[in-house]
Amino acid sequence: MRAHPAGPLHGTIQQPTAAGAPPSDLGALDPHVWPRTAQRIDGELHLGGRPVTELVREHGTPLFVLDEADFRGRAGDFASAFADADVHYASKAFLCGQVARWIADDGLHLDACSGNELSLALAAGFPAGRIALHGNNKSLVELQLAVDSGIGHIVLDSFDEIDRLVPLAEARVAAGGIPVPVLIRATVGIEAHTHEFIATAHEDQKFGFSLATGDALTAAVRVIREPALELTGLHSHIGSQIFDTAGFEAAAHRVVGLLAQVQQATGRLLGELNLGGGFGIAYLAEDDPVTPDDVATRLRAVVAAECAALGLPVPRLAVEPGRAIAGPGTVTLYEIGTIKPVRLGASGAPGTPLVRNYVSVDGGMSDNIRTALYDASYTCVLANRTSDAPPALCRVVGKHCESGDILVRDLWLPSDVQPGDLLAVAATGAYCWSMASNYNYLLKPPVVAVRDGAATEIVRRQTLSDVFALDAVLADRPAPSPAPSQPAPEHPVGAAS
Ligand code: LLP
């Protein structure tokens, strides 16, 4: 248990070391974990055909490098595995105008979970009919935007939301428009996580209508009776970073049962079943995610079997992968600034003090909160070169004023890493940039898409002026920078400190 009350204990909590044995090759790029185009050429990491030192020279650090072939390849893998279904990219994982266009061009649907994600997708030209809007507290303004722009579905999440939506839908129908297509999000009583699923401890959360209490059925019946709404199907989402299909199969079993209940209660056959997202990815070499083909085969089979057992026609399936499309193809590049060997209380081999090197980089919890928030694990390598130096136990930390500002808790790096070297952290495409903050007024890094040797900045680096612009006092002040006669000290990549 790492949680503690904020206060004087901060920073004094001793963590066990979980680095395991050093790998035989510290610079190896496990294809399981790294983007599809990642390779080392003369020791240096290349992504999308571009050497990382060049990318850093052009765009600085910290830098998100997105391998376009990987991102679109994974989207395509889902689209072909689910060719007879709809694949919605869960855009909360990572969304910008370019990504919205790729997803649109590649024929997928898109999930937005806020009015602003919806606005971004629409502004990028994403076809409204292929967008679904999620959220447990959609505002009137968000619902109005969804209704006016004619999106494919609104996924209903509460009775209050139904009350809020009905007058908007009625106004659209009165003006000659079609009823608003909606899904009911059912809480099916399964909360799945990476390795296990729990079939009881799920009700105590904010999303959806409970199946167990009968709310999901009540909501479906209510919506079917509203002429301005068109209930097209049911939705379920059971968690994230899930490695096996058992939880999805259990959820499918329950939600098909709800389809049957709706039919019995109203005579209405619902034609769509959206089983949500949550398909896990490999952050570490030992992670073993399921493939889109496996997921598709198993879900299809379980839904077909359940429908056959209940005498229902098989509905059209939909899934909502976010992390499994966006996660693996992006790498974060950082420059090392300081290295501090810290002697640990525990000892290593007899007589040898165990030393952990705190390797500080120029980003941190503001560009990747997942380690601090979820205890997430990442793979990280020295990127600008390889080294034959013996392994050293390290912890990669950021530059925030917080001891919990850890990016990679335990890892082995070559013992000759030095300030100015570049580190690459793998699989940062999902929920890193999208959860980035300006803590300590650090600025959000840019995202550069690489493909066939070309690099395109698809999101530029935030500037201090961008941030000052929001401040009543500072809005029109230039951000101070070092005087030309006193240039900021530089650490050229690979230079000795
Ligand atoms: N559909 C719904 C209704 C969701 O709530 C989510 C994620 C997804 C699809 C996509 O799940 P994915 O395929 O990406 O696992 N910030 C956390 C993850 C939160 C996921 C929230 N919902 C993280 O960094 O792990």
Coordinates of C-alpha atoms and ligand atoms in Angstrom, one line a residue:
M1 CA 0.0 0.0 0.0
R2 CA 1.7 3.2 -1.2
A3 CA -1.0 5.6 -0.2
H4 CA -0.3 7.8 2.8
P5 CA -1.9 11.0 4.1
A6 CA -0.2 14.0 2.5
G7 CA 2.1 15.5 5.1
P8 CA 5.4 15.1 6.7
L9 CA 5.8 11.5 5.8
H10 CA 6.0 12.6 2.2
G11 CA 9.0 11.1 0.5
T12 CA 10.0 8.8 3.4
I13 CA 8.1 5.8 2.3
Q14 CA 10.5 3.0 1.4
Q15 CA 9.6 0.9 -1.6
P16 CA 10.9 -2.6 -2.2
T17 CA 13.0 -3.0 -5.3
A18 CA 11.2 -4.8 -8.1
A19 CA 13.6 -4.5 -10.9
G20 CA 14.2 -8.3 -11.1
A21 CA 17.4 -9.6 -12.7
P22 CA 19.1 -7.3 -15.2
P23 CA 18.3 -8.3 -18.8
S24 CA 21.1 -9.8 -20.9
D25 CA 20.9 -6.9 -23.4
L26 CA 20.0 -3.6 -21.8
G27 CA 19.4 -1.9 -25.1
A28 CA 17.1 -4.6 -26.6
L29 CA 13.8 -3.5 -28.1
D30 CA 11.2 -6.2 -27.5
P31 CA 8.9 -6.0 -30.5
H32 CA 6.1 -6.8 -28.1
V33 CA 6.5 -3.5 -26.3
W34 CA 8.1 -1.0 -28.8
P35 CA 6.4 0.5 -31.9
R36 CA 6.3 -1.6 -35.0
T37 CA 9.0 0.5 -36.8
A38 CA 11.3 0.8 -33.8
Q39 CA 14.9 -0.4 -34.5
R40 CA 18.4 0.4 -33.5
I41 CA 20.8 1.5 -36.2
D42 CA 24.4 1.9 -35.2
G43 CA 23.1 1.7 -31.6
E44 CA 20.7 4.6 -31.9
L45 CA 16.9 4.2 -31.6
H46 CA 15.0 5.0 -34.9
L47 CA 11.3 5.5 -35.0
G48 CA 9.4 5.7 -38.3
G49 CA 12.7 5.8 -40.0
R50 CA 14.0 8.8 -38.0
P51 CA 16.9 8.7 -35.6
V52 CA 15.8 10.0 -32.1
T53 CA 18.7 12.5 -31.8
E54 CA 17.5 14.2 -35.0
L55 CA 13.9 14.3 -33.7
V56 CA 15.1 15.8 -30.5
R57 CA 17.3 18.4 -32.2
E58 CA 14.3 19.5 -34.2
H59 CA 11.5 19.3 -31.6
G60 CA 13.2 19.3 -28.2
T61 CA 12.4 17.1 -25.1
P62 CA 10.2 15.9 -23.6
L63 CA 8.8 14.6 -26.9
F64 CA 6.0 12.2 -27.7
V65 CA 6.9 10.4 -30.9
L66 CA 3.9 8.7 -32.5
D67 CA 4.6 5.9 -35.1
E68 CA 1.8 6.5 -37.6
A69 CA 2.2 3.0 -39.1
D70 CA 1.8 1.4 -35.7
F71 CA -1.3 3.5 -34.7
R72 CA -3.1 3.0 -38.0
G73 CA -1.9 -0.6 -38.3
R74 CA -3.5 -1.4 -34.9
A75 CA -6.7 0.5 -35.8
G76 CA -6.8 -1.6 -39.1
D77 CA -6.2 -4.8 -37.2
F78 CA -9.3 -4.1 -35.1
A79 CA -11.3 -3.1 -38.1
S80 CA -10.5 -6.3 -39.9
A81 CA -10.9 -8.5 -36.9
F82 CA -14.4 -6.9 -36.4
A83 CA -15.3 -6.5 -40.0
D84 CA -18.9 -7.5 -39.3
A85 CA -19.0 -5.1 -36.3
D86 CA -18.3 -1.4 -35.5
V87 CA -15.0 -0.4 -34.0
H88 CA -15.2 2.9 -32.1
Y89 CA -11.8 4.4 -31.3
A90 CA -12.1 5.6 -27.6
S91 CA -10.6 9.0 -28.2
K92 CA -10.0 9.7 -24.5
A93 CA -6.8 7.6 -24.9
F94 CA -5.3 10.3 -27.3
L95 CA -7.1 12.7 -29.5
C96 CA -6.0 15.6 -31.8
G97 CA -7.1 16.8 -35.2
Q98 CA -4.7 14.5 -37.1
V99 CA -5.7 11.4 -35.2
A100 CA -9.4 12.2 -35.7
R101 CA -8.7 12.4 -39.5
W102 CA -6.8 9.1 -39.5
I103 CA -9.6 7.4 -37.7
A104 CA -12.2 8.9 -40.1
D105 CA -10.1 8.0 -43.2
D106 CA -9.6 4.4 -41.9
G107 CA -13.3 3.9 -41.6
L108 CA -13.6 3.5 -37.8
H109 CA -16.1 5.2 -35.5
L110 CA -15.1 7.5 -32.7
D111 CA -16.1 7.7 -29.0
A112 CA -16.1 11.1 -27.4
C113 CA -16.6 11.3 -23.6
S114 CA -17.1 15.0 -23.3
G115 CA -18.6 17.8 -25.4
N116 CA -15.1 19.1 -26.1
E117 CA -13.8 15.8 -27.4
L118 CA -17.0 15.8 -29.6
S119 CA -16.3 19.4 -30.7
L120 CA -12.7 18.5 -31.6
A121 CA -13.8 15.5 -33.7
L122 CA -16.4 17.6 -35.5
A123 CA -14.0 20.5 -36.1
A124 CA -11.5 18.0 -37.6
G125 CA -14.3 17.0 -40.1
F126 CA -15.1 13.6 -38.5
P127 CA -18.4 12.3 -39.9
A128 CA -21.0 13.0 -37.1
G129 CA -22.9 9.9 -37.9
R130 CA -19.9 7.8 -36.8
I131 CA -19.5 9.5 -33.4
A132 CA -20.9 8.3 -30.0
L133 CA -21.1 10.5 -27.0
H134 CA -20.4 9.0 -23.5
G135 CA -20.3 10.6 -20.1
N136 CA -22.0 10.2 -16.7
N137 CA -22.8 13.9 -16.4
K138 CA -23.5 15.3 -19.8
S139 CA -24.6 18.9 -19.6
L140 CA -27.5 20.4 -21.5
V141 CA -25.0 22.2 -23.8
E142 CA -23.1 18.9 -24.5
L143 CA -26.4 17.1 -25.3
Q144 CA -27.6 20.0 -27.5
L145 CA -24.4 19.9 -29.5
A146 CA -24.8 16.1 -29.9
V147 CA -28.4 16.5 -31.0
D148 CA -27.8 19.4 -33.4
S149 CA -24.8 17.8 -35.0
G150 CA -26.6 14.5 -35.6
I151 CA -24.1 12.2 -34.0
G152 CA -24.5 8.4 -34.4
H153 CA -25.4 7.7 -30.8
I154 CA -25.7 9.2 -27.3
V155 CA -24.9 6.6 -24.7
L156 CA -27.4 7.2 -21.9
D157 CA -26.0 6.9 -18.4
S158 CA -28.7 8.2 -15.9
F159 CA -32.4 9.0 -15.5
D160 CA -31.5 12.7 -15.1
E161 CA -29.8 12.6 -18.5
I162 CA -32.9 11.0 -20.1
D163 CA -35.0 13.8 -18.6
R164 CA -32.5 16.4 -20.0
L165 CA -32.4 14.9 -23.5
V166 CA -36.0 14.3 -24.2
P167 CA -37.0 18.0 -24.7
L168 CA -34.0 18.5 -27.0
A169 CA -35.0 15.4 -29.0
E170 CA -38.6 16.5 -29.2
A171 CA -37.6 19.9 -30.5
R172 CA -35.5 18.2 -33.2
V173 CA -38.4 15.9 -34.2
A174 CA -40.8 18.8 -34.2
A175 CA -38.5 20.6 -36.6
G176 CA -38.7 17.7 -39.0
G177 CA -35.6 15.8 -37.7
I178 CA -35.3 12.1 -36.9
P179 CA -35.5 10.7 -33.4
V180 CA -32.2 10.8 -31.5
P181 CA -30.5 7.3 -31.6
V182 CA -29.4 6.2 -28.1
L183 CA -27.9 3.3 -26.3
I184 CA -28.4 2.4 -22.7
R185 CA -25.2 1.8 -20.7
A186 CA -25.8 -1.1 -18.5
T187 CA -23.7 -1.8 -15.4
V188 CA -23.5 -5.6 -15.8
G189 CA -21.9 -6.4 -12.4
I190 CA -18.4 -7.2 -13.6
E191 CA -15.4 -5.1 -13.0
A192 CA -12.4 -6.5 -14.9
H193 CA -8.8 -5.6 -14.5
T194 CA -5.6 -6.9 -15.9
H195 CA -5.5 -10.4 -14.6
E196 CA -8.8 -11.0 -12.8
F197 CA -12.4 -10.1 -12.8
I198 CA -14.7 -9.6 -9.9
A199 CA -18.3 -10.2 -10.2
T200 CA -19.7 -8.5 -7.1
A201 CA -17.7 -5.4 -6.2
H202 CA -18.8 -3.4 -9.2
E203 CA -22.1 -1.7 -8.3
D204 CA -20.4 1.0 -6.2
Q205 CA -19.4 3.3 -9.1
K206 CA -20.8 6.1 -11.1
F207 CA -21.4 4.8 -14.6
G208 CA -24.4 3.3 -16.2
F209 CA -27.7 1.8 -15.1
S210 CA -27.5 -1.2 -12.8
L211 CA -28.7 -4.5 -14.3
A212 CA -29.0 -6.0 -10.8
T213 CA -31.4 -3.4 -9.4
G214 CA -33.5 -3.5 -12.6
D215 CA -32.6 0.2 -13.4
A216 CA -31.2 -0.9 -16.8
L217 CA -34.5 -2.5 -17.8
T218 CA -36.5 0.4 -16.4
A219 CA -34.4 2.9 -18.4
A220 CA -34.8 0.8 -21.6
V221 CA -38.6 0.6 -21.2
R222 CA -38.8 4.3 -20.5
V223 CA -36.7 5.2 -23.6
I224 CA -38.6 2.9 -25.9
R225 CA -41.8 4.8 -24.9
E226 CA -40.3 8.2 -25.8
P227 CA -41.1 8.8 -29.5
A228 CA -38.3 11.3 -29.9
L229 CA -35.7 8.8 -28.8
E230 CA -34.7 5.7 -30.7
L231 CA -33.2 3.0 -28.5
T232 CA -31.0 1.1 -30.9
G233 CA -29.1 -1.1 -28.4
L234 CA -27.2 -1.7 -25.2
H235 CA -23.8 -0.9 -24.0
S236 CA -21.4 -2.3 -21.4
H237 CA -17.8 -1.4 -20.5
I238 CA -16.1 -3.4 -17.8
G239 CA -12.7 -1.9 -17.3
S240 CA -9.3 -1.2 -18.8
Q241 CA -6.0 -2.9 -19.5
I242 CA -7.7 -6.3 -19.4
F243 CA -5.6 -9.3 -20.6
D244 CA -8.1 -12.1 -21.0
T245 CA -11.5 -12.4 -22.5
A246 CA -13.3 -14.1 -19.5
G247 CA -14.6 -10.7 -18.2
F248 CA -15.9 -9.7 -21.6
E249 CA -17.6 -13.1 -22.1
A250 CA -19.3 -12.8 -18.7
A251 CA -20.4 -9.3 -19.5
A252 CA -21.7 -10.4 -22.9
H253 CA -23.7 -13.2 -21.2
R254 CA -25.4 -10.7 -18.9
V255 CA -26.1 -8.0 -21.4
V256 CA -27.6 -10.5 -23.9
G257 CA -29.8 -11.5 -21.0
L258 CA -30.9 -7.8 -20.7
L259 CA -31.7 -7.8 -24.5
A260 CA -34.1 -10.7 -23.8
Q261 CA -35.7 -8.9 -20.8
V262 CA -36.3 -5.8 -23.0
Q263 CA -37.9 -7.9 -25.7
Q264 CA -40.2 -9.6 -23.1
A265 CA -41.2 -6.3 -21.5
T266 CA -41.7 -4.3 -24.7
G267 CA -41.7 -6.7 -27.7
R268 CA -38.8 -4.6 -29.1
L269 CA -35.7 -6.4 -30.5
L270 CA -32.6 -4.2 -30.1
G271 CA -30.2 -4.6 -32.9
E272 CA -26.9 -3.4 -31.3
L273 CA -24.6 -4.6 -28.6
N274 CA -21.6 -2.5 -27.7
L275 CA -19.2 -4.4 -25.4
G276 CA -16.9 -1.4 -24.7
G277 CA -13.1 -1.2 -24.7
G278 CA -10.4 -2.2 -22.2
F279 CA -8.2 -4.5 -24.3
G280 CA -4.8 -4.6 -22.6
I281 CA -1.4 -3.8 -24.1
A282 CA 2.2 -4.9 -23.3
Y283 CA 4.0 -2.3 -21.2
L284 CA 6.5 -4.9 -20.1
A285 CA 8.0 -7.8 -22.0
E286 CA 6.1 -10.3 -19.8
D287 CA 2.7 -8.8 -20.5
D288 CA 0.6 -11.0 -22.7
P289 CA -2.3 -9.1 -24.3
V290 CA -5.0 -10.8 -26.4
T291 CA -5.0 -10.0 -30.1
P292 CA -8.0 -8.3 -31.8
D293 CA -8.6 -11.6 -33.7
D294 CA -8.9 -13.5 -30.5
V295 CA -11.2 -11.0 -28.9
A296 CA -13.4 -10.9 -32.0
T297 CA -13.6 -14.7 -32.3
R298 CA -14.5 -15.2 -28.6
L299 CA -17.0 -12.3 -28.3
R300 CA -18.7 -13.4 -31.5
A301 CA -19.0 -17.0 -30.2
V302 CA -20.3 -16.1 -26.8
V303 CA -22.9 -13.6 -28.1
A304 CA -24.0 -16.1 -30.7
A305 CA -24.3 -18.9 -28.1
E306 CA -26.2 -16.7 -25.6
C307 CA -28.6 -15.5 -28.3
A308 CA -29.2 -19.0 -29.5
A309 CA -30.0 -20.1 -26.0
L310 CA -32.5 -17.2 -25.5
G311 CA -34.0 -17.5 -29.0
L312 CA -32.8 -14.0 -30.0
P313 CA -31.3 -12.9 -33.4
V314 CA -27.6 -12.0 -33.1
P315 CA -27.3 -8.2 -32.7
R316 CA -24.6 -6.2 -34.5
L317 CA -21.5 -6.0 -32.2
A318 CA -19.4 -2.9 -31.4
V319 CA -16.2 -2.5 -29.4
E320 CA -14.4 0.6 -28.2
P321 CA -10.6 0.1 -28.0
G322 CA -8.6 3.1 -27.0
R323 CA -5.4 2.0 -25.4
A324 CA -4.9 -1.0 -27.7
I325 CA -4.9 1.4 -30.8
A326 CA -3.1 4.4 -29.4
G327 CA -0.9 3.0 -26.7
P328 CA 1.9 0.9 -28.2
G329 CA 2.9 3.2 -31.1
T330 CA 4.1 6.2 -29.1
V331 CA 7.4 6.6 -27.2
T332 CA 8.3 9.5 -24.9
L333 CA 11.8 10.9 -25.3
Y334 CA 13.5 12.7 -22.4
E335 CA 16.9 14.1 -21.8
I336 CA 18.7 13.2 -18.6
G337 CA 19.6 16.2 -16.5
T338 CA 21.0 14.8 -13.2
I339 CA 21.9 11.4 -11.8
K340 CA 22.1 10.9 -8.1
P341 CA 23.2 7.6 -6.6
V342 CA 21.3 6.9 -3.4
R343 CA 22.4 4.3 -1.0
L344 CA 19.5 2.1 0.1
G345 CA 19.0 0.7 3.6
A346 CA 18.8 -2.8 2.3
S347 CA 22.1 -4.4 1.1
G348 CA 22.8 -6.3 -2.1
A349 CA 25.4 -9.0 -2.1
P350 CA 27.0 -9.4 1.3
G351 CA 29.1 -6.4 2.1
T352 CA 27.8 -4.5 -1.0
P353 CA 25.6 -1.5 -0.3
L354 CA 22.6 -1.4 -2.7
V355 CA 22.6 1.8 -4.6
R356 CA 19.8 3.2 -6.7
N357 CA 20.5 5.8 -9.2
Y358 CA 17.9 8.5 -9.4
V359 CA 18.0 9.5 -13.0
S360 CA 16.1 12.8 -13.4
V361 CA 14.6 13.7 -16.8
D362 CA 13.2 17.0 -18.1
G363 CA 9.5 15.9 -17.8
G364 CA 7.7 13.8 -15.3
M365 CA 4.3 13.4 -13.8
S366 CA 2.9 16.3 -15.8
D367 CA 3.4 14.3 -19.1
N368 CA 2.9 10.9 -17.6
I369 CA 0.8 10.7 -14.4
R370 CA 0.1 7.0 -14.8
T371 CA 3.0 5.7 -12.7
A372 CA 2.1 8.0 -9.8
L373 CA -1.7 7.5 -10.2
Y374 CA -2.0 3.8 -11.0
D375 CA 1.4 2.4 -10.1
A376 CA 1.8 1.7 -13.8
S377 CA 5.0 0.0 -15.1
Y378 CA 6.9 1.0 -18.2
T379 CA 9.8 -0.2 -20.2
C380 CA 12.6 2.4 -20.7
V381 CA 15.9 2.2 -22.6
L382 CA 18.9 4.4 -23.3
A383 CA 17.9 5.8 -26.7
N384 CA 20.8 7.7 -28.3
R385 CA 23.3 4.9 -28.1
T386 CA 23.9 1.5 -26.7
S387 CA 26.5 0.7 -24.1
D388 CA 28.4 -2.3 -22.8
A389 CA 28.7 -0.9 -19.3
P390 CA 27.4 -3.1 -16.6
P391 CA 23.8 -2.6 -15.5
A392 CA 23.0 -0.2 -12.7
L393 CA 19.8 -0.2 -10.7
C394 CA 17.9 3.0 -11.6
R395 CA 14.7 4.9 -11.0
V396 CA 13.6 7.4 -13.6
V397 CA 12.1 10.4 -12.0
G398 CA 10.8 13.7 -13.3
K399 CA 11.6 17.3 -12.4
H400 CA 8.5 18.1 -10.4
C401 CA 8.6 19.2 -6.8
E402 CA 7.2 16.0 -5.5
S403 CA 8.9 12.8 -4.4
G404 CA 6.1 10.7 -6.0
D405 CA 7.1 12.1 -9.4
I406 CA 8.3 8.8 -10.7
L407 CA 8.1 7.7 -14.3
V408 CA 9.8 4.2 -14.1
R409 CA 10.0 2.9 -10.6
D410 CA 12.6 0.1 -11.0
L411 CA 14.8 -0.6 -14.0
W412 CA 18.3 -1.4 -15.1
L413 CA 20.2 1.1 -17.3
P414 CA 23.9 0.9 -18.4
S415 CA 26.0 2.3 -15.5
D416 CA 27.6 4.9 -17.8
V417 CA 24.4 6.8 -18.5
Q418 CA 25.0 10.5 -18.1
P419 CA 23.4 13.9 -18.3
G420 CA 22.6 14.7 -21.9
D421 CA 21.8 11.1 -22.8
L422 CA 18.3 10.4 -24.1
L423 CA 15.9 8.0 -22.5
A424 CA 12.9 6.5 -24.4
V425 CA 9.8 5.2 -22.5
A426 CA 7.7 2.8 -24.5
A427 CA 3.9 2.5 -24.9
T428 CA 3.0 6.0 -23.8
G429 CA 0.5 6.7 -26.5
A430 CA -2.6 6.2 -24.3
Y431 CA -3.6 8.3 -21.4
C432 CA -0.3 10.2 -21.1
W433 CA -0.6 13.3 -23.3
S434 CA -4.3 13.2 -22.8
M435 CA -3.9 13.3 -19.0
A436 CA -1.0 15.8 -19.1
S437 CA -1.1 18.8 -16.8
N438 CA 0.8 22.1 -16.2
Y439 CA 1.9 21.1 -12.7
N440 CA 4.8 23.4 -11.6
Y441 CA 4.1 25.3 -14.8
L442 CA 5.8 22.6 -16.9
L443 CA 4.5 22.8 -20.4
K444 CA 2.8 20.1 -22.4
P445 CA 5.1 18.4 -24.8
P446 CA 4.5 18.2 -28.5
V447 CA 3.4 15.1 -30.4
V448 CA 5.4 14.3 -33.5
A449 CA 4.1 11.7 -36.0
V450 CA 6.8 9.8 -37.8
R451 CA 6.4 7.8 -41.0
D452 CA 8.8 6.5 -43.6
G453 CA 11.5 9.0 -42.5
A454 CA 9.2 12.0 -42.3
A455 CA 8.3 13.7 -39.0
T456 CA 5.3 16.0 -38.6
E457 CA 4.4 17.9 -35.5
I458 CA 0.7 17.0 -35.1
V459 CA 0.5 18.9 -31.7
R460 CA 3.0 21.7 -31.1
R461 CA 4.8 22.2 -27.8
Q462 CA 2.8 24.4 -25.4
T463 CA 4.6 27.7 -24.7
L464 CA 4.7 29.8 -21.6
S465 CA 2.9 32.5 -23.5
D466 CA 0.0 30.0 -24.1
V467 CA -0.2 29.6 -20.3
F468 CA 0.3 33.3 -19.5
A469 CA -2.6 34.0 -21.9
L470 CA -5.0 32.6 -19.3
D471 CA -3.7 34.7 -16.4
A472 CA -5.4 38.0 -15.7
V473 CA -2.2 39.7 -14.7
L474 CA 0.2 38.1 -17.2
A475 CA -1.9 37.8 -20.3
D476 CA 0.0 40.5 -22.3
R477 CA 3.4 40.1 -20.7
P478 CA 6.2 38.4 -22.5
A479 CA 7.6 35.3 -20.8
P480 CA 11.1 36.1 -19.4
S481 CA 13.9 34.3 -21.1
P482 CA 17.7 34.2 -20.4
A483 CA 19.5 37.3 -21.6
P484 CA 21.4 36.7 -24.8
S485 CA 24.8 37.4 -23.1
Q486 CA 24.0 34.6 -20.6
P487 CA 22.8 31.7 -22.6
A488 CA 21.2 28.9 -20.7
P489 CA 23.6 26.0 -20.2
E490 CA 23.1 23.2 -22.7
H491 CA 23.8 19.5 -22.5
P492 CA 24.4 18.3 -26.0
V493 CA 23.1 14.8 -26.4
G494 CA 25.7 12.3 -25.5
A495 CA 28.1 15.0 -24.1
A496 CA 29.9 14.3 -20.8
S497 CA 28.5 16.3 -17.8
Ligands
LLP1 N1 -15.3 2.8 -23.6 C1 -15.6 3.3 -22.4 C2 -17.0 3.5 -22.1 C3 -14.6 3.7 -21.5 O1 -14.9 4.3 -20.3 C4 -13.2 3.5 -21.8 C5 -12.2 3.9 -20.9 C6 -12.9 2.9 -23.1 C7 -14.0 2.6 -23.9 C8 -11.5 2.7 -23.6 O2 -10.8 1.9 -22.7 P1 -9.4 1.3 -23.2 O3 -9.6 0.4 -24.4 O4 -8.6 2.5 -23.6 O5 -8.9 0.6 -22.1 N2 -6.8 6.7 -17.5 C9 -6.7 5.2 -17.3 C10 -7.7 4.5 -18.2 C11 -9.1 5.0 -18.0 C12 -10.1 4.4 -19.0 C13 -11.4 5.0 -18.9 N3 -12.4 4.5 -19.8 C14 -5.3 4.7 -17.6 O6 -4.5 5.5 -17.9 O7 -5.1 3.5 -17.5

